[in-house]
PDB file of C-alpha atoms in Angstrom:
ATOM      1  CA  UNK Z   1      -0.095   0.357   0.047  1.00 82.00           C
ATOM      2  CA  UNK Z   2       1.639   3.336  -1.447  1.00 88.00           C
ATOM      3  CA  UNK Z   3       0.787   6.038   1.435  1.00 90.00           C
ATOM      4  CA  UNK Z   4       1.109  10.327   0.795  1.00 91.00           C
ATOM      5  CA  UNK Z   5       3.344  12.261   3.879  1.00 93.00           C
ATOM      6  CA  UNK Z   6       1.729  15.921   4.635  1.00 94.00           C
ATOM      7  CA  UNK Z   7       3.057  18.152   6.628  1.00 95.00           C
ATOM      8  CA  UNK Z   8       2.202  18.560  10.351  1.00 92.00           C
ATOM      9  CA  UNK Z   9       3.073  22.346  11.664  1.00 93.00           C
ATOM     10  CA  UNK Z  10       7.043  22.008  10.980  1.00 94.00           C
ATOM     11  CA  UNK Z  11       6.900  18.268  11.240  1.00 94.00           C
ATOM     12  CA  UNK Z  12       5.660  15.733   8.205  1.00 94.00           C
ATOM     13  CA  UNK Z  13       2.626  13.206   9.069  1.00 93.00           C
ATOM     14  CA  UNK Z  14       1.686   9.710   7.910  1.00 90.00           C
ATOM     15  CA  UNK Z  15      -1.879   8.873   8.034  1.00 91.00           C
ATOM     16  CA  UNK Z  16      -2.294   4.577   8.961  1.00 91.00           C
ATOM     17  CA  UNK Z  17      -5.239   3.111   7.616  1.00 92.00           C
ATOM     18  CA  UNK Z  18      -7.651   1.427   9.832  1.00 92.00           C
ATOM     19  CA  UNK Z  19      -6.841  -1.917   9.388  1.00 91.00           C
ATOM     20  CA  UNK Z  20      -3.453  -1.828  10.064  1.00 89.00           C
ATOM     21  CA  UNK Z  21      -4.248   0.371  14.032  1.00 88.00           C
ATOM     22  CA  UNK Z  22      -6.906  -2.423  14.402  1.00 88.00           C
ATOM     23  CA  UNK Z  23      -4.115  -5.570  13.754  1.00 87.00           C
ATOM     24  CA  UNK Z  24      -1.260  -3.302  15.221  1.00 84.00           C
ATOM     25  CA  UNK Z  25      -3.822  -2.925  18.260  1.00 82.00           C
ATOM     26  CA  UNK Z  26      -3.090   0.764  18.941  1.00 86.00           C
ATOM     27  CA  UNK Z  27      -5.498   3.950  19.167  1.00 87.00           C
ATOM     28  CA  UNK Z  28      -5.491   7.636  19.186  1.00 89.00           C
ATOM     29  CA  UNK Z  29      -3.231   9.021  22.072  1.00 87.00           C
ATOM     30  CA  UNK Z  30      -0.869   5.815  22.500  1.00 87.00           C
ATOM     31  CA  UNK Z  31       2.571   5.785  22.049  1.00 87.00           C
ATOM     32  CA  UNK Z  32       4.593   4.031  19.346  1.00 90.00           C
ATOM     33  CA  UNK Z  33       8.208   3.277  19.115  1.00 88.00           C
ATOM     34  CA  UNK Z  34       9.994   4.578  15.232  1.00 91.00           C
ATOM     35  CA  UNK Z  35      13.318   3.145  13.827  1.00 93.00           C
ATOM     36  CA  UNK Z  36      15.322   2.487  10.814  1.00 95.00           C
ATOM     37  CA  UNK Z  37      15.960  -0.576   9.174  1.00 93.00           C
ATOM     38  CA  UNK Z  38      19.072  -0.257   7.827  1.00 93.00           C
ATOM     39  CA  UNK Z  39      17.785  -0.682   3.856  1.00 94.00           C
ATOM     40  CA  UNK Z  40      16.751   2.863   5.071  1.00 91.00           C
ATOM     41  CA  UNK Z  41      13.222   1.513   5.282  1.00 93.00           C
ATOM     42  CA  UNK Z  42      10.598   2.741   8.626  1.00 91.00           C
ATOM     43  CA  UNK Z  43      10.065   0.539  10.895  1.00 91.00           C
ATOM     44  CA  UNK Z  44       6.978   2.063  13.603  1.00 89.00           C
ATOM     45  CA  UNK Z  45       5.859  -0.197  16.431  1.00 87.00           C
ATOM     46  CA  UNK Z  46       3.270   0.479  19.528  1.00 84.00           C
ATOM     47  CA  UNK Z  47       5.268   0.924  22.040  1.00 82.00           C
ATOM     48  CA  UNK Z  48       5.613  -1.642  25.571  1.00 78.00           C
ATOM     49  CA  UNK Z  49       3.954   0.534  29.090  1.00 74.00           C
ATOM     50  CA  UNK Z  50       7.418  -0.004  30.370  1.00 76.00           C
ATOM     51  CA  UNK Z  51       5.862   0.489  34.864  1.00 82.00           C
ATOM     52  CA  UNK Z  52       9.901   0.768  35.995  1.00 84.00           C
ATOM     53  CA  UNK Z  53       9.926   4.454  33.352  1.00 80.00           C
ATOM     54  CA  UNK Z  54       6.159   5.242  34.301  1.00 82.00           C
ATOM     55  CA  UNK Z  55       7.051   5.010  38.001  1.00 88.00           C
ATOM     56  CA  UNK Z  56      10.761   7.199  37.148  1.00 88.00           C
ATOM     57  CA  UNK Z  57       8.536   9.433  36.247  1.00 85.00           C
ATOM     58  CA  UNK Z  58       5.542   9.781  38.431  1.00 89.00           C
ATOM     59  CA  UNK Z  59       8.487  10.360  40.641  1.00 90.00           C
ATOM     60  CA  UNK Z  60       9.472  13.214  38.993  1.00 88.00           C
ATOM     61  CA  UNK Z  61       6.328  14.515  38.822  1.00 88.00           C
ATOM     62  CA  UNK Z  62       5.496  14.421  42.227  1.00 86.00           C
ATOM     63  CA  UNK Z  63       8.745  15.679  43.285  1.00 85.00           C
ATOM     64  CA  UNK Z  64       8.052  18.729  41.335  1.00 86.00           C
ATOM     65  CA  UNK Z  65       5.129  19.655  43.043  1.00 83.00           C
ATOM     66  CA  UNK Z  66       5.222  21.697  46.279  1.00 78.00           C
ATOM     67  CA  UNK Z  67       3.537  20.129  49.929  1.00 76.00           C
ATOM     68  CA  UNK Z  68       1.138  22.821  51.053  1.00 76.00           C
ATOM     69  CA  UNK Z  69      -1.514  22.236  53.461  1.00 72.00           C
ATOM     70  CA  UNK Z  70      -4.411  19.706  52.729  1.00 74.00           C
ATOM     71  CA  UNK Z  71      -7.363  20.917  50.255  1.00 75.00           C
ATOM     72  CA  UNK Z  72      -9.753  19.025  52.003  1.00 79.00           C
ATOM     73  CA  UNK Z  73      -9.120  20.683  55.338  1.00 76.00           C
ATOM     74  CA  UNK Z  74      -9.761  23.775  53.538  1.00 74.00           C
ATOM     75  CA  UNK Z  75     -12.325  23.175  51.762  1.00 79.00           C
ATOM     76  CA  UNK Z  76     -14.452  21.591  55.227  1.00 78.00           C
ATOM     77  CA  UNK Z  77     -13.061  24.547  57.183  1.00 76.00           C
ATOM     78  CA  UNK Z  78     -15.260  27.109  54.363  1.00 73.00           C
ATOM     79  CA  UNK Z  79     -18.338  24.600  54.180  1.00 67.00           C
ATOM     80  CA  UNK Z  80     -21.367  25.864  54.757  1.00 63.00           C
ATOM     81  CA  UNK Z  81     -24.122  22.813  55.569  1.00 56.00           C
TER      82      UNK Z  81
END
């Protein structure tokens, strides 16, 4: 199957036919891994979810958030019943 490359912002994009998407088991928003083959081709595979990488990312985000007072306690004190 021949596909057409299109401009998307400053990048190029390739539309993947629905049949291929279903067979690959991917959906909008999923991440894929792209690599170049020896003969100059492009190989695109569904990215496997990496639990350790996710945990590292989550820890980094958590470390970036300042600790403060509980929002729940603040809401309880301001709540009117």
